[in-house]
Amino acid sequence: NAGVTQTPKFRVLKTGQSMTLLCAQDMNHEYMYWYRQDPGMGLRLIHYSVGEGTTAKGEVPDGYNVSRLKKQNFLLGLESAAPSQTSVYFCASSRALSYNEQFFGPGTRLTVL
Amino acid sequence: AQSVSQHNHHVILSEAASLELGCNYSYGGTVNLFWYVQYPGQHLQLLLKYFSGDPLVKGIKGFEAEFIKSKFSFNLRKPSVQWSDTAEYFCAVHSGGYQKVTFGTGTKLQVIP
């Protein structure tokens, strides 16, 4: 039982490049989330999903896209990376209803030069 | 919109000192409250949560938190900290009508041996 896993763990991009972060969970959770963590800003929600095939915007969605084609996977895409997107990205999942405990992945450290 | 405030950004304590980290939220209705912890190099994990009932909630590793509705507060406490408590602590709130949890900006705790 791996819980929540994220791929890759580290990545360096040049401005304008694109990439996709993969999140996978094996707990059969309905809800999945993408956050970014920046010093002094805490965790900010980028996008979230309440079920397969559904996505919704969080606090800071600009410059990101997401997809949830399978219940266990939640993809975060950066179409044209910018230095402001340098951050640590965390994926999380929870059972249905948002007041349930969220289980977090180990994070992806992304640097955009 | 719901919001969470953590007023202490960085706290330094000596081992055996008592700890209290402040958390205030903005929503006036029914809330569910959480404290998460992020140890150095690790992902976030749940420390404790409040849904209803006894406003004094006990969590793992000797931590507790008290929900005071009249003060919109959910402060985290520990009578005697250890070096291993060095971590970043996040308060989070879910309130009725929102499909997501809002995190505070975090408090970094450094415990000096």
mmCIF file of N, CA, C and O in Angstrom, chain A residues 32-36 43-48 56-61 102, chain B residues 99-101:
data_model
loop_
_atom_site.group_PDB
_atom_site.id
_atom_site.type_symbol
_atom_site.label_atom_id
_atom_site.label_comp_id
_atom_site.label_asym_id
_atom_site.label_seq_id
_atom_site.Cartn_x
_atom_site.Cartn_y
_atom_site.Cartn_z
ATOM 1 N N MET A 32 -9.134 14.418 -5.009
ATOM 2 C CA MET A 32 -7.684 14.625 -5.154
ATOM 3 C C MET A 32 -7.400 16.105 -5.334
ATOM 4 O O MET A 32 -8.256 16.865 -5.825
ATOM 5 N N TYR A 33 -6.203 16.515 -4.933
ATOM 6 C CA TYR A 33 -5.863 17.936 -4.877
ATOM 7 C C TYR A 33 -4.419 18.146 -5.341
ATOM 8 O O TYR A 33 -3.569 17.298 -5.139
ATOM 9 N N TRP A 34 -4.174 19.309 -5.910
ATOM 10 C CA TRP A 34 -2.812 19.766 -6.154
ATOM 11 C C TRP A 34 -2.593 21.091 -5.415
ATOM 12 O O TRP A 34 -3.392 22.030 -5.554
ATOM 13 N N TYR A 35 -1.512 21.129 -4.635
ATOM 14 C CA TYR A 35 -1.127 22.334 -3.910
ATOM 15 C C TYR A 35 0.289 22.738 -4.342
ATOM 16 O O TYR A 35 1.088 21.916 -4.765
ATOM 17 N N ARG A 36 0.584 24.019 -4.137
ATOM 18 C CA ARG A 36 1.964 24.465 -4.207
ATOM 19 C C ARG A 36 2.330 25.068 -2.853
ATOM 20 O O ARG A 36 1.495 25.678 -2.172
ATOM 21 N N LEU A 43 0.433 26.455 2.112
ATOM 22 C CA LEU A 43 -0.091 25.616 1.037
ATOM 23 C C LEU A 43 -1.209 26.343 0.325
ATOM 24 O O LEU A 43 -2.161 26.793 0.957
ATOM 25 N N ARG A 44 -1.111 26.438 -0.982
ATOM 26 C CA ARG A 44 -2.178 27.055 -1.755
ATOM 27 C C ARG A 44 -2.714 26.064 -2.769
ATOM 28 O O ARG A 44 -1.951 25.416 -3.484
ATOM 29 N N LEU A 45 -4.024 25.984 -2.831
ATOM 30 C CA LEU A 45 -4.682 25.011 -3.693
ATOM 31 C C LEU A 45 -4.670 25.483 -5.135
ATOM 32 O O LEU A 45 -5.113 26.597 -5.436
ATOM 33 N N ILE A 46 -4.201 24.622 -6.025
ATOM 34 C CA ILE A 46 -4.129 24.968 -7.449
ATOM 35 C C ILE A 46 -5.407 24.504 -8.150
ATOM 36 O O ILE A 46 -6.144 25.296 -8.725
ATOM 37 N N HIS A 47 -5.631 23.205 -8.130
ATOM 38 C CA HIS A 47 -6.837 22.603 -8.696
ATOM 39 C C HIS A 47 -7.203 21.408 -7.828
ATOM 40 O O HIS A 47 -6.363 20.876 -7.098
ATOM 41 N N TYR A 48 -8.440 20.991 -7.934
ATOM 42 C CA TYR A 48 -8.843 19.798 -7.227
ATOM 43 C C TYR A 48 -9.878 19.035 -8.051
ATOM 44 O O TYR A 48 -10.392 19.548 -9.061
ATOM 45 N N ALA A 56 -11.785 21.148 -10.816
ATOM 46 C CA ALA A 56 -12.238 22.483 -10.452
ATOM 47 C C ALA A 56 -11.036 23.331 -10.069
ATOM 48 O O ALA A 56 -9.997 22.806 -9.665
ATOM 49 N N LYS A 57 -11.200 24.647 -10.210
ATOM 50 C CA LYS A 57 -10.104 25.567 -9.902
ATOM 51 C C LYS A 57 -10.024 25.828 -8.408
ATOM 52 O O LYS A 57 -11.034 25.913 -7.718
ATOM 53 N N GLY A 58 -8.789 25.986 -7.938
ATOM 54 C CA GLY A 58 -8.551 26.376 -6.560
ATOM 55 C C GLY A 58 -8.208 27.848 -6.472
ATOM 56 O O GLY A 58 -8.700 28.665 -7.238
ATOM 57 N N GLU A 59 -7.310 28.173 -5.543
ATOM 58 C CA GLU A 59 -6.933 29.570 -5.319
ATOM 59 C C GLU A 59 -6.041 30.139 -6.410
ATOM 60 O O GLU A 59 -6.141 31.320 -6.750
ATOM 61 N N VAL A 60 -5.107 29.321 -6.913
ATOM 62 C CA VAL A 60 -4.069 29.815 -7.825
ATOM 63 C C VAL A 60 -3.983 28.943 -9.072
ATOM 64 O O VAL A 60 -2.963 28.320 -9.351
ATOM 65 N N PRO A 61 -5.019 28.900 -9.899
ATOM 66 C CA PRO A 61 -5.059 27.979 -11.043
ATOM 67 C C PRO A 61 -4.334 28.459 -12.298
ATOM 68 O O PRO A 61 -4.055 27.652 -13.192
ATOM 69 N N GLN A 102 -6.791 14.549 4.657
ATOM 70 C CA GLN A 102 -6.094 14.474 3.379
ATOM 71 C C GLN A 102 -4.782 13.735 3.580
ATOM 72 O O GLN A 102 -4.081 13.945 4.569
ATOM 73 N N GLN B 99 -16.033 22.948 -0.886
ATOM 74 C CA GLN B 99 -15.604 21.594 -1.194
ATOM 75 C C GLN B 99 -14.116 21.402 -0.970
ATOM 76 O O GLN B 99 -13.532 20.491 -1.499
ATOM 77 N N LYS B 100 -13.505 22.284 -0.214
ATOM 78 C CA LYS B 100 -12.082 22.154 -0.024
ATOM 79 C C LYS B 100 -11.694 22.682 1.341
ATOM 80 O O LYS B 100 -12.460 23.354 2.021
ATOM 81 N N VAL B 101 -10.486 22.330 1.727
ATOM 82 C CA VAL B 101 -9.919 22.762 2.998
ATOM 83 C C VAL B 101 -8.945 23.900 2.738
ATOM 84 O O VAL B 101 -8.183 23.854 1.776
#
